[in-house]
Structures are given as structure tokens and as C-alpha cells.
Tab-separated table of C-alpha atoms and ligand atoms in Angstrom:
chain	number	residue	atom	x	y	z
O	1	MET	CA	-140.261	39.156	4.312
O	2	PHE	CA	-139.890	35.634	5.468
O	3	SER	CA	-141.339	32.357	4.344
O	4	ARG	CA	-141.949	29.072	6.010
O	5	ARG	CA	-142.809	26.068	3.942
O	6	HIS	CA	-146.489	25.399	4.174
O	7	PHE	CA	-147.622	22.172	5.781
O	8	LEU	CA	-151.242	21.424	5.042
O	9	ILE	CA	-153.541	19.325	7.188
O	10	ALA	CA	-154.639	16.378	5.092
O	11	SER	CA	-158.256	16.692	6.232
O	12	GLY	CA	-158.747	20.392	5.545
O	13	SER	CA	-157.919	23.142	3.178
O	14	ALA	CA	-156.654	25.676	5.758
O	15	PRO	CA	-152.918	25.726	6.338
O	16	LEU	CA	-151.820	24.571	9.795
O	17	TRP	CA	-149.820	27.724	9.785
O	18	ALA	CA	-148.926	30.270	7.211
O	19	PRO	CA	-146.165	32.837	6.786
O	20	GLY	CA	-146.120	35.421	9.548
O	21	VAL	CA	-148.888	33.773	11.556
O	22	SER	CA	-148.016	33.251	15.193
O	23	ARG	CA	-149.214	30.070	16.849
O	24	GLY	CA	-148.712	31.432	20.341
O	25	ALA	CA	-145.200	30.121	20.747
O	26	PRO	CA	-142.434	32.733	20.295
O	27	ALA	CA	-141.402	33.081	16.675
O	28	ARG	CA	-138.275	31.025	16.135
O	29	TYR	CA	-137.758	32.035	12.544
O	30	PRO	CA	-133.961	32.225	12.296
O	31	PHE	CA	-133.475	34.393	9.178
O	32	THR	CA	-134.705	37.636	10.773
O	33	LEU	CA	-131.675	39.582	9.501
O	34	GLY	CA	-132.122	38.636	5.854
O	35	VAL	CA	-129.349	37.599	3.499
O	36	ALA	CA	-126.391	39.306	1.875
O	37	SER	CA	-123.606	38.694	-0.591
O	38	GLY	CA	-120.278	40.395	-0.949
O	39	SER	CA	-116.743	40.571	-2.279
O	40	PRO	CA	-117.811	39.833	-5.851
O	41	ARG	CA	-114.952	38.428	-7.920
O	42	GLU	CA	-114.852	37.043	-11.477
O	43	THR	CA	-115.640	33.513	-10.284
O	44	SER	CA	-116.596	33.817	-6.627
O	45	VAL	CA	-118.809	35.616	-4.165
O	46	VAL	CA	-119.410	35.388	-0.404
O	47	LEU	CA	-122.931	34.535	0.758
O	48	TRP	CA	-124.020	35.663	4.224
O	49	THR	CA	-126.781	35.166	6.712
O	50	ARG	CA	-127.056	34.842	10.479
O	51	LEU	CA	-129.365	32.638	12.505
O	52	ALA	CA	-130.930	35.022	15.012
O	53	PRO	CA	-134.497	34.361	16.181
O	54	GLU	CA	-134.013	37.119	18.801
O	55	PRO	CA	-131.647	39.515	17.032
O	56	THR	CA	-131.587	42.277	19.663
O	57	LYS	CA	-131.326	39.880	22.606
O	58	GLY	CA	-128.186	37.900	21.927
O	59	GLY	CA	-129.500	36.081	18.875
O	60	GLY	CA	-131.649	33.469	20.562
O	61	MET	CA	-130.048	30.339	19.130
O	62	PRO	CA	-129.122	27.504	21.500
O	63	ALA	CA	-125.373	27.079	22.078
O	64	GLY	CA	-123.612	24.569	19.844
O	65	ALA	CA	-123.163	23.850	16.164
O	66	VAL	CA	-125.844	23.970	13.477
O	67	ALA	CA	-125.637	22.969	9.812
O	68	VAL	CA	-127.290	25.451	7.460
O	69	ARG	CA	-128.094	24.440	3.907
O	70	TYR	CA	-127.470	26.874	1.073
O	71	ARG	CA	-128.390	26.820	-2.581
O	72	VAL	CA	-127.172	28.931	-5.500
O	73	CYS	CA	-129.376	28.973	-8.581
O	74	ALA	CA	-129.246	30.370	-12.094
O	75	ASP	CA	-132.799	31.705	-11.898
O	76	PRO	CA	-134.788	33.850	-9.424
O	77	ALA	CA	-137.429	31.121	-9.044
O	78	MET	CA	-134.662	28.893	-7.553
O	79	ARG	CA	-135.269	25.971	-9.945
O	80	ARG	CA	-131.906	25.539	-11.674
O	81	THR	CA	-129.456	24.796	-8.862
O	82	VAL	CA	-125.808	25.386	-9.688
O	83	ARG	CA	-124.428	24.863	-6.163
O	84	ASP	CA	-125.732	23.258	-3.017
O	85	GLY	CA	-124.035	22.600	0.306
O	86	LEU	CA	-123.988	22.696	4.089
O	87	PHE	CA	-122.255	25.291	6.257
O	88	VAL	CA	-121.670	24.581	9.926
O	89	THR	CA	-121.822	27.556	12.270
O	90	SER	CA	-122.061	27.945	16.037
O	91	ASP	CA	-122.474	30.400	18.895
O	92	ALA	CA	-118.715	31.088	18.701
O	93	ASP	CA	-119.526	33.177	15.592
O	94	ALA	CA	-123.007	34.311	16.669
O	95	HIS	CA	-124.389	31.663	14.283
O	96	SER	CA	-123.266	33.738	11.323
O	97	VAL	CA	-122.843	32.048	7.958
O	98	HIS	CA	-120.148	32.983	5.438
O	99	VAL	CA	-120.047	30.739	2.378
O	100	LEU	CA	-117.362	31.439	-0.222
O	101	VAL	CA	-118.882	30.119	-3.451
O	102	ASP	CA	-116.338	29.752	-6.239
O	103	GLY	CA	-116.220	28.235	-9.714
O	104	LEU	CA	-118.886	30.666	-10.936
O	105	GLU	CA	-119.017	32.373	-14.315
O	106	PRO	CA	-117.858	36.019	-14.599
O	107	GLY	CA	-120.327	38.860	-15.087
O	108	ARG	CA	-123.550	37.010	-14.437
O	109	GLU	CA	-126.397	36.994	-11.950
O	110	TYR	CA	-127.100	34.248	-9.443
O	111	TRP	CA	-129.785	33.806	-6.807
O	112	TYR	CA	-129.263	32.173	-3.434
O	113	GLN	CA	-131.178	31.017	-0.383
O	114	PHE	CA	-130.502	29.383	2.991
O	115	HIS	CA	-132.522	26.661	4.688
O	116	LEU	CA	-132.653	25.505	8.306
O	117	GLY	CA	-135.149	22.856	9.321
O	118	GLU	CA	-138.512	23.997	7.998
O	119	ASP	CA	-137.402	27.559	7.491
O	120	ASP	CA	-136.291	29.229	4.284
O	121	SER	CA	-134.468	32.545	4.118
O	122	PRO	CA	-135.493	35.235	1.645
O	123	VAL	CA	-133.940	34.777	-1.813
O	124	GLY	CA	-130.986	37.041	-2.576
O	125	ARG	CA	-129.672	38.135	-5.952
O	126	THR	CA	-125.964	38.524	-6.535
O	127	ARG	CA	-123.649	39.077	-9.454
O	128	THR	CA	-120.091	38.073	-10.174
O	129	SER	CA	-117.823	40.818	-11.493
O	130	SER	CA	-116.198	40.854	-14.901
O	131	ARG	CA	-113.498	42.974	-16.436
O	132	LYS	CA	-115.253	42.398	-19.781
O	133	ASP	CA	-118.470	44.182	-18.788
O	134	ALA	CA	-118.926	47.227	-21.052
O	135	ALA	CA	-120.290	49.340	-18.184
O	136	ALA	CA	-120.552	49.229	-14.418
O	137	ARG	CA	-123.317	50.413	-12.090
O	138	LEU	CA	-122.060	51.034	-8.562
O	139	ALA	CA	-123.933	52.493	-5.579
O	140	LEU	CA	-122.014	54.470	-2.949
O	141	ALA	CA	-123.441	54.423	0.593
O	142	SER	CA	-122.389	55.408	4.110
O	143	CYS	CA	-123.600	56.694	7.484
O	144	GLN	CA	-126.921	55.170	8.416
O	145	ASN	CA	-127.704	56.379	11.933
O	146	TRP	CA	-130.778	54.407	12.998
O	147	GLN	CA	-132.109	57.180	15.178
O	148	SER	CA	-132.075	60.032	12.653
O	149	GLY	CA	-133.916	58.478	9.735
O	150	ARG	CA	-135.497	55.524	8.039
O	151	TYR	CA	-133.970	53.855	5.026
O	152	ALA	CA	-135.913	55.079	1.962
O	153	ALA	CA	-132.485	55.449	0.315
O	154	PHE	CA	-131.919	51.697	0.612
O	155	ALA	CA	-135.387	50.945	-0.766
O	156	ASP	CA	-134.503	53.070	-3.808
O	157	MET	CA	-131.088	51.419	-4.112
O	158	ALA	CA	-132.684	47.947	-4.031
O	159	LYS	CA	-134.916	48.923	-6.959
O	160	TRP	CA	-131.889	50.066	-8.945
O	161	ALA	CA	-130.107	46.757	-8.130
O	162	PRO	CA	-126.568	47.873	-9.010
O	163	ASP	CA	-123.708	45.521	-9.899
O	164	CYS	CA	-122.257	46.283	-6.466
O	165	VAL	CA	-122.910	48.482	-3.442
O	166	ILE	CA	-119.807	50.145	-2.004
O	167	HIS	CA	-120.324	50.923	1.682
O	168	VAL	CA	-117.609	53.130	3.143
O	169	GLY	CA	-118.609	52.989	6.778
O	170	ASP	CA	-120.739	54.081	9.702
O	171	TYR	CA	-122.965	51.060	9.118
O	172	ILE	CA	-123.964	51.287	12.777
O	173	TYR	CA	-123.525	54.036	15.354
O	174	GLU	CA	-122.202	53.191	18.780
O	175	GLY	CA	-124.096	55.847	20.737
O	176	GLY	CA	-126.752	55.324	23.343
O	177	VAL	CA	-130.471	55.858	23.114
O	178	SER	CA	-131.871	59.401	22.649
O	179	PRO	CA	-135.365	60.645	23.432
O	180	LEU	CA	-137.818	60.371	20.535
O	181	GLY	CA	-138.931	63.528	18.796
O	182	GLN	CA	-137.551	66.898	17.764
O	183	TYR	CA	-134.672	68.685	19.399
O	184	THR	CA	-132.761	71.868	18.649
O	185	ARG	CA	-129.038	72.009	18.233
O	186	ASP	CA	-126.503	74.796	17.876
O	187	VAL	CA	-125.042	74.510	14.364
O	188	GLY	CA	-122.408	77.247	14.634
O	189	GLY	CA	-122.421	80.901	13.609
O	190	GLY	CA	-125.060	81.597	16.267
O	191	ARG	CA	-127.608	79.515	14.331
O	192	LYS	CA	-129.824	76.745	15.668
O	193	LYS	CA	-131.505	73.971	13.739
O	194	THR	CA	-134.137	71.367	14.519
O	195	PHE	CA	-133.433	67.654	14.134
O	196	GLU	CA	-135.536	64.637	14.979
O	197	VAL	CA	-134.985	61.232	16.549
O	198	VAL	CA	-137.397	59.053	14.568
O	199	ARG	CA	-136.576	55.663	16.154
O	200	GLN	CA	-134.390	54.640	19.048
O	201	HIS	CA	-131.223	52.727	19.716
O	202	ASP	CA	-131.639	49.655	21.890
O	203	GLY	CA	-129.660	50.794	24.930
O	204	PRO	CA	-126.662	52.786	26.169
O	205	GLU	CA	-123.397	53.255	24.255
O	206	ILE	CA	-122.167	49.865	23.075
O	207	VAL	CA	-118.907	48.468	24.435
O	208	THR	CA	-118.994	44.650	24.659
O	209	LEU	CA	-119.328	41.937	22.017
O	210	TRP	CA	-122.862	41.296	23.308
O	211	ASP	CA	-123.719	44.995	22.799
O	212	TYR	CA	-122.248	45.186	19.295
O	213	ARG	CA	-124.081	42.026	18.183
O	214	ASN	CA	-127.394	43.372	19.437
O	215	ARG	CA	-126.806	46.724	17.736
O	216	TYR	CA	-126.221	44.954	14.393
O	217	GLY	CA	-129.317	42.896	15.191
O	218	LEU	CA	-131.287	46.134	15.513
O	219	TYR	CA	-129.964	47.784	12.346
O	220	LYS	CA	-130.071	44.659	10.191
O	221	GLY	CA	-133.694	44.055	11.143
O	222	ASP	CA	-134.611	46.997	8.899
O	223	PRO	CA	-136.514	45.695	5.847
O	224	ASP	CA	-135.134	48.308	3.424
O	225	LEU	CA	-131.537	47.644	4.441
O	226	GLN	CA	-132.262	43.931	3.989
O	227	ALA	CA	-133.730	44.625	0.538
O	228	ALA	CA	-130.582	46.482	-0.575
O	229	HIS	CA	-128.434	43.572	0.623
O	230	ALA	CA	-130.674	41.030	-1.102
O	231	ALA	CA	-130.558	42.988	-4.383
O	232	SER	CA	-126.787	43.300	-4.950
O	233	PRO	CA	-123.409	42.173	-3.649
O	234	TRP	CA	-121.676	44.681	-1.370
O	235	ILE	CA	-118.075	45.583	-0.636
O	236	VAL	CA	-117.664	47.133	2.792
O	237	ALA	CA	-115.073	48.913	4.893
O	238	LEU	CA	-115.781	50.257	8.337
O	239	ASP	CA	-115.169	53.825	9.492
O	240	ASP	CA	-115.214	55.193	13.024
O	241	HIS	CA	-118.724	54.568	14.380
O	242	GLU	CA	-118.558	50.787	13.962
O	243	VAL	CA	-116.120	51.071	16.889
O	244	ASP	CA	-116.108	54.540	18.492
O	245	ASN	CA	-116.265	58.131	17.212
O	246	ASN	CA	-113.069	59.355	15.452
O	247	TRP	CA	-110.821	56.535	16.681
O	248	ALA	CA	-107.465	56.071	14.960
O	249	GLY	CA	-105.366	52.901	15.123
O	250	ASP	CA	-105.140	51.986	18.802
O	251	THR	CA	-106.179	55.452	20.007
O	252	PRO	CA	-109.718	56.285	21.132
O	253	GLN	CA	-111.120	59.793	20.690
O	254	ASP	CA	-111.587	60.125	24.456
O	255	PRO	CA	-108.520	58.579	26.155
O	256	TRP	CA	-109.702	60.124	29.431
O	257	ALA	CA	-112.857	57.949	29.317
O	258	GLN	CA	-111.329	54.589	28.352
O	259	THR	CA	-107.833	53.231	28.895
O	260	PRO	CA	-105.841	52.004	25.876
O	261	LEU	CA	-106.401	48.417	27.054
O	262	GLU	CA	-110.143	48.942	27.412
O	263	PHE	CA	-110.214	50.447	23.935
O	264	GLN	CA	-108.301	47.480	22.460
O	265	VAL	CA	-110.737	44.997	24.002
O	266	ARG	CA	-113.609	47.089	22.689
O	267	LYS	CA	-112.106	47.271	19.198
O	268	ALA	CA	-111.652	43.474	19.096
O	269	ALA	CA	-115.332	43.052	20.023
O	270	ALA	CA	-116.371	45.578	17.383
O	271	PHE	CA	-114.298	43.865	14.672
O	272	LYS	CA	-115.658	40.434	15.596
O	273	ALA	CA	-119.265	41.658	15.432
O	274	TYR	CA	-118.575	43.512	12.151
O	275	TRP	CA	-117.301	40.288	10.605
O	276	GLU	CA	-120.243	38.318	11.951
O	277	HIS	CA	-122.674	40.665	10.204
O	278	MET	CA	-120.938	41.418	6.895
O	279	PRO	CA	-120.369	39.347	3.745
O	280	LEU	CA	-116.588	39.435	4.185
O	281	GLU	CA	-114.068	36.939	2.869
O	282	ARG	CA	-111.959	36.755	6.032
O	283	PRO	CA	-112.621	36.865	9.791
O	284	PRO	CA	-110.558	39.153	12.013
O	285	ALA	CA	-107.277	37.818	13.350
O	286	ILE	CA	-107.553	38.185	17.118
O	287	ALA	CA	-104.537	37.360	19.302
O	288	GLY	CA	-105.028	38.315	22.922
O	289	VAL	CA	-106.380	41.846	22.754
O	290	ASP	CA	-104.829	42.534	19.339
O	291	ALA	CA	-107.395	42.477	16.571
O	292	HIS	CA	-106.803	42.944	12.879
O	293	LEU	CA	-109.420	42.896	10.151
O	294	GLN	CA	-108.350	42.763	6.519
O	295	LEU	CA	-110.716	45.069	4.650
O	296	TYR	CA	-108.761	46.804	1.915
O	297	GLY	CA	-108.664	45.150	-1.479
O	298	ALA	CA	-109.055	45.591	-5.232
O	299	TYR	CA	-112.161	44.740	-7.233
O	300	ARG	CA	-112.834	45.006	-10.947
O	301	PHE	CA	-116.153	46.048	-12.426
O	302	GLY	CA	-115.910	46.309	-16.225
O	303	PRO	CA	-114.053	49.557	-17.039
O	304	ALA	CA	-113.527	50.416	-13.351
O	305	GLN	CA	-110.960	49.131	-10.926
O	306	VAL	CA	-112.072	49.834	-7.361
O	307	CYS	CA	-109.454	49.909	-4.619
O	308	LEU	CA	-111.395	49.808	-1.370
O	309	LEU	CA	-109.294	51.438	1.361
O	310	ASP	CA	-109.242	51.204	5.130
O	311	THR	CA	-108.370	54.636	6.514
O	312	ARG	CA	-109.115	53.936	10.196
O	313	GLN	CA	-107.256	50.844	11.248
O	314	TYR	CA	-103.744	51.905	10.324
O	315	ARG	CA	-103.950	55.676	10.550
O	316	ALA	CA	-101.754	57.884	12.653
O	317	ASP	CA	-103.740	59.736	15.291
O	318	GLN	CA	-105.279	63.096	14.434
O	319	VAL	CA	-102.979	65.960	15.414
O	320	CYS	CA	-103.597	69.530	16.483
O	321	SER	CA	-106.945	68.279	17.904
O	322	ASP	CA	-109.749	66.713	15.887
O	323	ALA	CA	-112.157	69.473	16.889
O	324	PHE	CA	-113.871	70.925	13.830
O	325	PRO	CA	-113.007	73.184	12.188
O	326	ARG	CA	-109.490	73.423	13.442
O	327	GLY	CA	-107.782	76.788	13.501
O	328	PRO	CA	-104.384	77.940	12.181
O	329	SER	CA	-102.328	75.089	10.787
O	330	CYS	CA	-99.932	73.259	13.035
O	331	GLU	CA	-96.473	71.975	12.188
O	332	ALA	CA	-97.285	68.360	12.982
O	333	LEU	CA	-99.608	68.115	9.972
O	334	GLN	CA	-96.562	68.291	7.709
O	335	ASP	CA	-94.868	65.257	9.268
O	336	PRO	CA	-94.279	62.898	6.289
O	337	ALA	CA	-94.410	59.845	8.566
O	338	ARG	CA	-98.086	60.415	9.390
O	339	SER	CA	-100.456	58.516	7.135
O	340	MET	CA	-104.095	57.633	6.743
O	341	THR	CA	-103.455	54.071	5.490
O	342	GLY	CA	-100.225	52.848	7.034
O	343	LEU	CA	-97.194	52.050	4.892
O	344	ALA	CA	-98.165	48.495	3.868
O	345	GLN	CA	-101.561	49.558	2.524
O	346	GLU	CA	-100.024	52.535	0.715
O	347	ALA	CA	-97.433	50.296	-0.963
O	348	TRP	CA	-100.197	47.900	-2.006
O	349	LEU	CA	-102.325	50.768	-3.387
O	350	LEU	CA	-99.451	52.293	-5.347
O	351	GLY	CA	-98.768	48.842	-6.826
O	352	GLU	CA	-102.409	48.396	-7.859
O	353	LEU	CA	-102.486	51.844	-9.476
O	354	ALA	CA	-99.230	51.240	-11.338
O	355	ARG	CA	-100.412	47.864	-12.689
O	356	SER	CA	-103.948	48.931	-13.584
O	357	ASP	CA	-105.190	48.798	-17.168
O	358	ALA	CA	-108.663	50.075	-16.188
O	359	THR	CA	-110.328	53.104	-17.777
O	360	TYR	CA	-111.365	54.361	-14.302
O	361	ASN	CA	-109.176	53.997	-11.234
O	362	VAL	CA	-111.339	54.335	-8.166
O	363	LEU	CA	-110.244	54.871	-4.589
O	364	ALA	CA	-113.308	54.066	-2.475
O	365	GLN	CA	-112.691	55.159	1.070
O	366	GLN	CA	-114.098	56.888	4.095
O	367	THR	CA	-113.274	60.567	4.522
O	368	TRP	CA	-113.128	63.538	2.111
O	369	PHE	CA	-109.945	63.438	0.068
O	370	ALA	CA	-109.975	66.867	-1.604
O	371	PRO	CA	-109.162	69.789	0.676
O	372	TYR	CA	-111.978	71.873	2.101
O	373	ARG	CA	-111.413	75.131	3.928
O	374	TYR	CA	-114.070	76.705	6.169
O	375	ASN	CA	-112.745	80.252	5.985
O	376	ALA	CA	-111.739	82.562	3.171
O	377	PRO	CA	-108.152	82.923	1.952
O	378	PRO	CA	-105.573	84.353	2.453
O	379	ALA	CA	-105.833	83.336	6.138
O	380	ALA	CA	-104.451	79.907	7.026
O	381	PRO	CA	-107.207	77.386	6.266
O	382	ASP	CA	-109.622	76.148	8.911
O	383	ILE	CA	-109.922	72.433	8.184
O	384	ASN	CA	-111.223	69.093	9.450
O	385	THR	CA	-108.150	67.124	10.562
O	386	ASP	CA	-110.093	63.829	10.749
O	387	GLN	CA	-110.253	63.955	6.932
O	388	TRP	CA	-107.366	63.910	4.410
O	389	ASP	CA	-106.741	67.594	5.202
O	390	GLY	CA	-105.150	66.202	8.371
O	391	TYR	CA	-102.785	64.001	6.309
O	392	PRO	CA	-101.628	66.341	3.510
O	393	VAL	CA	-98.214	64.833	2.870
O	394	GLN	CA	-99.548	61.354	2.146
O	395	ARG	CA	-102.399	62.858	0.099
O	396	GLN	CA	-99.857	64.553	-2.142
O	397	ARG	CA	-97.998	61.253	-2.648
O	398	LEU	CA	-101.270	59.601	-3.718
O	399	ILE	CA	-102.218	62.487	-6.024
O	400	ASP	CA	-98.810	62.224	-7.703
O	401	ALA	CA	-99.451	58.490	-8.291
O	402	MET	CA	-103.043	59.044	-9.415
O	403	ALA	CA	-101.800	61.551	-11.991
O	404	GLN	CA	-100.079	58.636	-13.755
O	405	THR	CA	-103.324	56.631	-14.105
O	406	SER	CA	-106.374	56.816	-16.325
O	407	ASN	CA	-109.352	58.756	-14.863
O	408	PRO	CA	-108.685	58.599	-11.135
O	409	ILE	CA	-111.865	58.894	-9.089
O	410	VAL	CA	-112.227	59.103	-5.314
O	411	LEU	CA	-115.444	57.998	-3.644
O	412	SER	CA	-115.960	59.009	-0.030
O	413	GLY	CA	-118.474	59.276	2.799
O	414	ASP	CA	-118.180	60.155	6.502
O	415	TRP	CA	-119.186	63.833	6.322
O	416	HIS	CA	-122.945	63.378	5.764
O	417	CYS	CA	-122.655	65.926	2.972
O	418	ALA	CA	-122.778	65.260	-0.754
O	419	ALA	CA	-119.980	66.822	-2.803
O	420	ALA	CA	-118.591	66.754	-6.323
O	421	MET	CA	-115.046	68.079	-6.419
O	422	ARG	CA	-112.090	68.282	-8.763
O	423	ILE	CA	-108.777	66.970	-7.479
O	424	HIS	CA	-105.885	69.132	-8.595
O	425	ARG	CA	-102.168	68.397	-8.771
O	426	ASP	CA	-101.742	70.956	-5.997
O	427	PRO	CA	-105.035	70.136	-4.327
O	428	ALA	CA	-105.346	73.588	-2.704
O	429	ASP	CA	-104.758	75.402	-6.007
O	430	ALA	CA	-107.693	75.047	-8.423
O	431	ARG	CA	-105.540	76.627	-11.168
O	432	SER	CA	-103.093	73.718	-11.090
O	433	PRO	CA	-103.776	70.821	-13.501
O	434	ARG	CA	-106.804	68.689	-12.784
O	435	VAL	CA	-105.840	65.138	-11.874
O	436	GLY	CA	-109.213	63.529	-11.164
O	437	HIS	CA	-112.575	63.778	-9.443
O	438	GLU	CA	-114.080	63.109	-6.061
O	439	PHE	CA	-117.688	62.178	-5.492
O	440	ALA	CA	-118.665	62.213	-1.828
O	441	GLY	CA	-121.942	60.663	-0.855
O	442	THR	CA	-124.247	62.227	1.670
O	443	SER	CA	-125.490	59.989	4.490
O	444	ILE	CA	-128.151	57.334	4.136
O	445	SER	CA	-129.846	58.767	7.250
O	446	SER	CA	-127.363	60.531	9.574
O	447	ASP	CA	-127.879	64.249	10.228
O	448	CYS	CA	-125.435	66.897	9.010
O	449	PRO	CA	-125.438	69.663	11.653
O	450	TRP	CA	-122.439	71.293	9.921
O	451	ALA	CA	-124.213	71.628	6.535
O	452	ASP	CA	-124.390	75.434	6.808
O	453	SER	CA	-120.652	75.644	7.513
O	454	VAL	CA	-119.952	73.608	4.373
O	455	HIS	CA	-122.392	75.596	2.214
O	456	ASP	CA	-121.139	78.970	3.491
O	457	ALA	CA	-117.555	78.026	2.585
O	458	LYS	CA	-118.223	76.783	-0.956
O	459	ASP	CA	-116.927	79.934	-2.652
O	460	ALA	CA	-113.642	79.572	-0.793
O	461	ASN	CA	-113.281	76.105	-2.419
O	462	PRO	CA	-113.366	76.688	-6.180
O	463	HIS	CA	-112.569	73.014	-6.902
O	464	ALA	CA	-115.972	72.077	-5.405
O	465	ALA	CA	-118.677	71.973	-8.088
O	466	TYR	CA	-121.419	70.885	-5.684
O	467	VAL	CA	-121.994	70.513	-1.963
O	468	ASN	CA	-125.276	69.536	-0.320
O	469	GLY	CA	-125.539	68.568	3.331
O	470	GLU	CA	-129.306	69.057	3.552
O	471	ARG	CA	-130.389	65.828	1.912
O	472	ARG	CA	-130.025	62.190	2.922
O	473	GLY	CA	-129.415	59.648	0.173
O	474	TYR	CA	-126.686	57.891	-1.822
O	475	VAL	CA	-124.826	58.124	-5.140
O	476	ARG	CA	-125.542	56.077	-8.233
O	477	CYS	CA	-122.330	55.786	-10.246
O	478	THR	CA	-122.329	54.576	-13.819
O	479	ALA	CA	-119.051	53.980	-15.650
O	480	ASP	CA	-118.977	53.375	-19.378
O	481	ALA	CA	-116.531	53.955	-22.212
O	482	ARG	CA	-117.519	57.645	-22.528
O	483	THR	CA	-117.819	58.982	-18.994
O	484	TRP	CA	-118.292	58.400	-15.294
O	485	THR	CA	-121.690	59.648	-14.155
O	486	ALA	CA	-122.487	60.390	-10.513
O	487	GLU	CA	-126.200	60.766	-9.797
O	488	TYR	CA	-126.987	62.134	-6.327
O	489	ARG	CA	-130.191	60.519	-5.081
O	490	GLY	CA	-131.939	62.496	-2.352
O	491	VAL	CA	-134.603	61.411	0.144
O	492	ALA	CA	-137.554	63.835	0.355
O	493	ASP	CA	-138.527	62.894	3.941
O	494	PRO	CA	-136.027	60.891	5.989
O	495	ARG	CA	-138.714	60.121	8.589
O	496	ASP	CA	-140.710	58.121	6.043
O	497	ARG	CA	-139.481	54.774	4.744
O	498	ALA	CA	-141.852	55.182	1.771
O	499	SER	CA	-140.482	58.659	0.977
O	500	ALA	CA	-139.914	59.747	-2.597
O	501	VAL	CA	-136.258	59.545	-3.628
O	502	VAL	CA	-135.258	61.847	-6.472
O	503	THR	CA	-132.119	62.894	-8.328
O	504	ASP	CA	-130.812	66.146	-6.819
O	505	ALA	CA	-127.841	66.587	-9.143
O	506	GLU	CA	-125.880	64.689	-11.741
O	507	PHE	CA	-122.246	65.113	-12.777
O	508	ARG	CA	-120.199	63.635	-15.609
O	509	THR	CA	-116.428	63.568	-15.414
O	510	ARG	CA	-116.126	64.541	-19.079
O	511	ASP	CA	-117.955	67.825	-18.296
O	512	MET	CA	-116.275	68.715	-14.995
K	1	FE	FE1	-121.217	59.035	9.818
K	2	CA	CA1	-117.457	58.553	10.095
């Protein structure tokens, strides 16, 4: 993956050293985590790398400031330079590099590379967005538990090289290390299933900034994840596992195990490390133990406007327990003050939808938006209150707004289960008018122990055209003047990074 410039001995033909050849001294190659680009706009993009010779041991760079050179070229051979500069980073930001390159042309490819001393990073390809593009190719990804699979899905995504990758969270998992090999787990209904830990986390559950940095160092060392970053710009929003399972706002899932103050300190560390490892435009604002990370925003890809949402940071806590599936409905769910996005983000979203002239109006966000019941009617529905089923009043407000726009489409992740669903005006009544569509991606690698529960309940959810929790993978979305196509790519063997990846199902909005 990496290159060092070759220095030849004048008296001989053999290189003094060549790429990947150790000379006995510890490797000090700093670009071990690859390169990335993100937040593609009409004339700008963010370029990312991090200097980390020892990525799972604190990074390995000496304290202090370092100037990293970057180049942006018009060709993959890196001959026609269109931008060139220095970026100064330091240990205060884990030697991460975030270069906002502007003044670019809309809707075209660029290639970029970083240089430090004798070392060159891999070359990345990126692409500015353009509202004039006739079509858009967008990959939807989420949930890449290191321990439960390798990243054949990312290798396949890199080959496709979409205009943008939309990652809706669970980029890392916070859990501790599990024993390698197969284990059996109760999956409900008296059934058991076998899962496998194929590679291990680097230590116990992560809590401190040091821990979070090393966990990103572990995940981002994966060559297939690096290839997907190097192939396309990404837009990213975190979900729960980048901090802690099922957290909401300032509330941890397990308030008996961590005090609110401990959780706030932990969240600030998690946000800082997320920023340090993602091609984001803005760092978190951290004041004392209060941390805020601006992630939601609007992007335009040809006929599609994508509003990327943040449904963790501002959400009201789950009510009536977030155990799954939750039993008979509780009054608190109907409280109109509870929301998934917070009021400011909702006002922003409604404004974007009202102003939009796009053919497709996409809400890219974390959890399933359409309802899903796990028991048959007419009983009160058993639901997952961590998803939009736990926030039905705000969901209805958004559906009412989406009904006024052209082709609303929701993209989601979180549940490790692929789904293609119709969104109805009354979302629980499939006979009410259809407003739009939801395409939920499965996980890149995370297991879905509740797959049988989802499959068994499909007939009780007539708005669901497709559910599949058995396969790992991602969704290829193509938007053109005629239709939105969602192609569900499935990994044949998640243990094998060279696994075949095939199309399991394909849906077009004009046919649904
Ligand atoms: Fe997940
Ligand atoms: Ca999640």
C-alpha cells in the first residue's frame, strides 16, 4: 500500500531500500492509515490523512508540530498539479491533517497525495459534486464491527468508485476484545445461531481519548477500508457505537455503570477522535466537558439533494425502555416534544426540503425510519424504540413535509439488516398514499442476531418489499432522470476479505 521514494546507491544497481523492506529499524512510515476525502461541494473538498507510524499505540509521532505537504492533481499519475501547499499539524490533534481545498471545478475528478520527509502517502481519488450532473452514484454504508467480519464489501465499493460514499455510523465499535472463533448465541424464539469472531479488538471497552484513537488506528489500518476511502469522497455521521451503545444526547445506555459526568467526558473524547479520523469540515467545539460536533448538512449530487442527519447528538432519550422488541405501547411515545433530531436540526431540515428543486430528496440518517412491528396485528405493535418507531410524532411531521417534495427517499443503517420499504402518509397503514421510499443498508460486517425476528415479521409489515439480515454488504444507489435504483450488494463469506460480492436484490422507485 505504501511507497517510499527510492534512493539508489550510485555504485550499484540494487536499491538501498525498497517499498515495504525493513532495514531493522522500526518502520516509521507515517501514512499507515491511508488517505481520505470528504464533504464534496461544487468547488471544494476536504482532504484527510493522519501521521501515525504506530497507529494502535498512540500514533508514534514525536510531540510537537509537523508540516505535511499536500498536492492535488488533475490526473491519477500526479503530473498536472492544480494545488500544492503545507498543512501544519501536531500531537494536539493526533497529527491528523484536514485540508479544505477550494476553488475547484464542479463535477470533476481530482487526485491527491501527502508527503512528509521521504515518505509519500498513497494517491487518493476524489470528486467535486455538481448539481448539473445527469446522474449520481452513491454508496450507502454502516456498521463495520472489526471482530465479526473482514471488509470485502469495501473492496467491492472501491472498485465501483461512486461519486460519494454515505456512511451513517458505527464506523467503530466501542466494545472490548472477544475470544477468536465460533460461538453460539440465543437469537430469540428458542433458537440459537452460530457466529464467529474473525479478528480481535485491541483491548477492553474504550473510554479515554487514547483508547478511541487506538481503536480508529486499528480499524483504519484495514486495507479494504483504506481503498474505499481512497476511491471516493465520503460524507459521514456517527451513530451510537462511535461513543457507546444506544446513547442519546447526554444520556448513556447504562447510567448505573457511568455517571453523567463520566459519560460527558467520554463523549468529548469520542467526538475528538472521530474528528481526528474523518474527512470533516469542522472540528468539535469542546468547552469544559461539553462537546458538540456539527455533522448534519446538505449536499447536492446531480438530481439528488442529500440531507445528512444526526439522530444521536440531539435526540431525546429512549422511553419505555430501549430493550428490543418493546411490548405494548406506552404513553410517553406520543409526547410531541420528544424528537430524534432536536428542534434546530428539524427546522433546518424542513427549510432544506421546502427550498429544494432536486428530483430526489434524500434523508440519509442512522436508524430505520419506516415503522416495523415484530408481532401480528391487531395487538399493539412490538417495536424497537431506538429507531423512529420510538419517535412517532416527529416522524409524522417529517412525512407530512416530505409529501410536499419530489421523490423523498430515506437511507438508513444501524439495524444490520437490509430493507426496501414504502413510506406511507400514515406510515402504519400501507393502504394510505405512498409518500416515498426507504432503503436500509445491511452492515458492512456486523452480525444481525435478530435477523430471524425481522424475517418472521415481514408479513405483518406490508410496506416492506424486502428484508434481509443474513448478508453483510452495502447499497449501491443510482439516481437518474428516470428512477432511483437501489442495488443490494451482499458478501458471500464475511470471514474472507477476497470474498465474492454479488447483487442480492435490486429495487427501482418507479416500480415500487
Ligand atoms: Fe451497528
Ligand atoms: Ca447503531
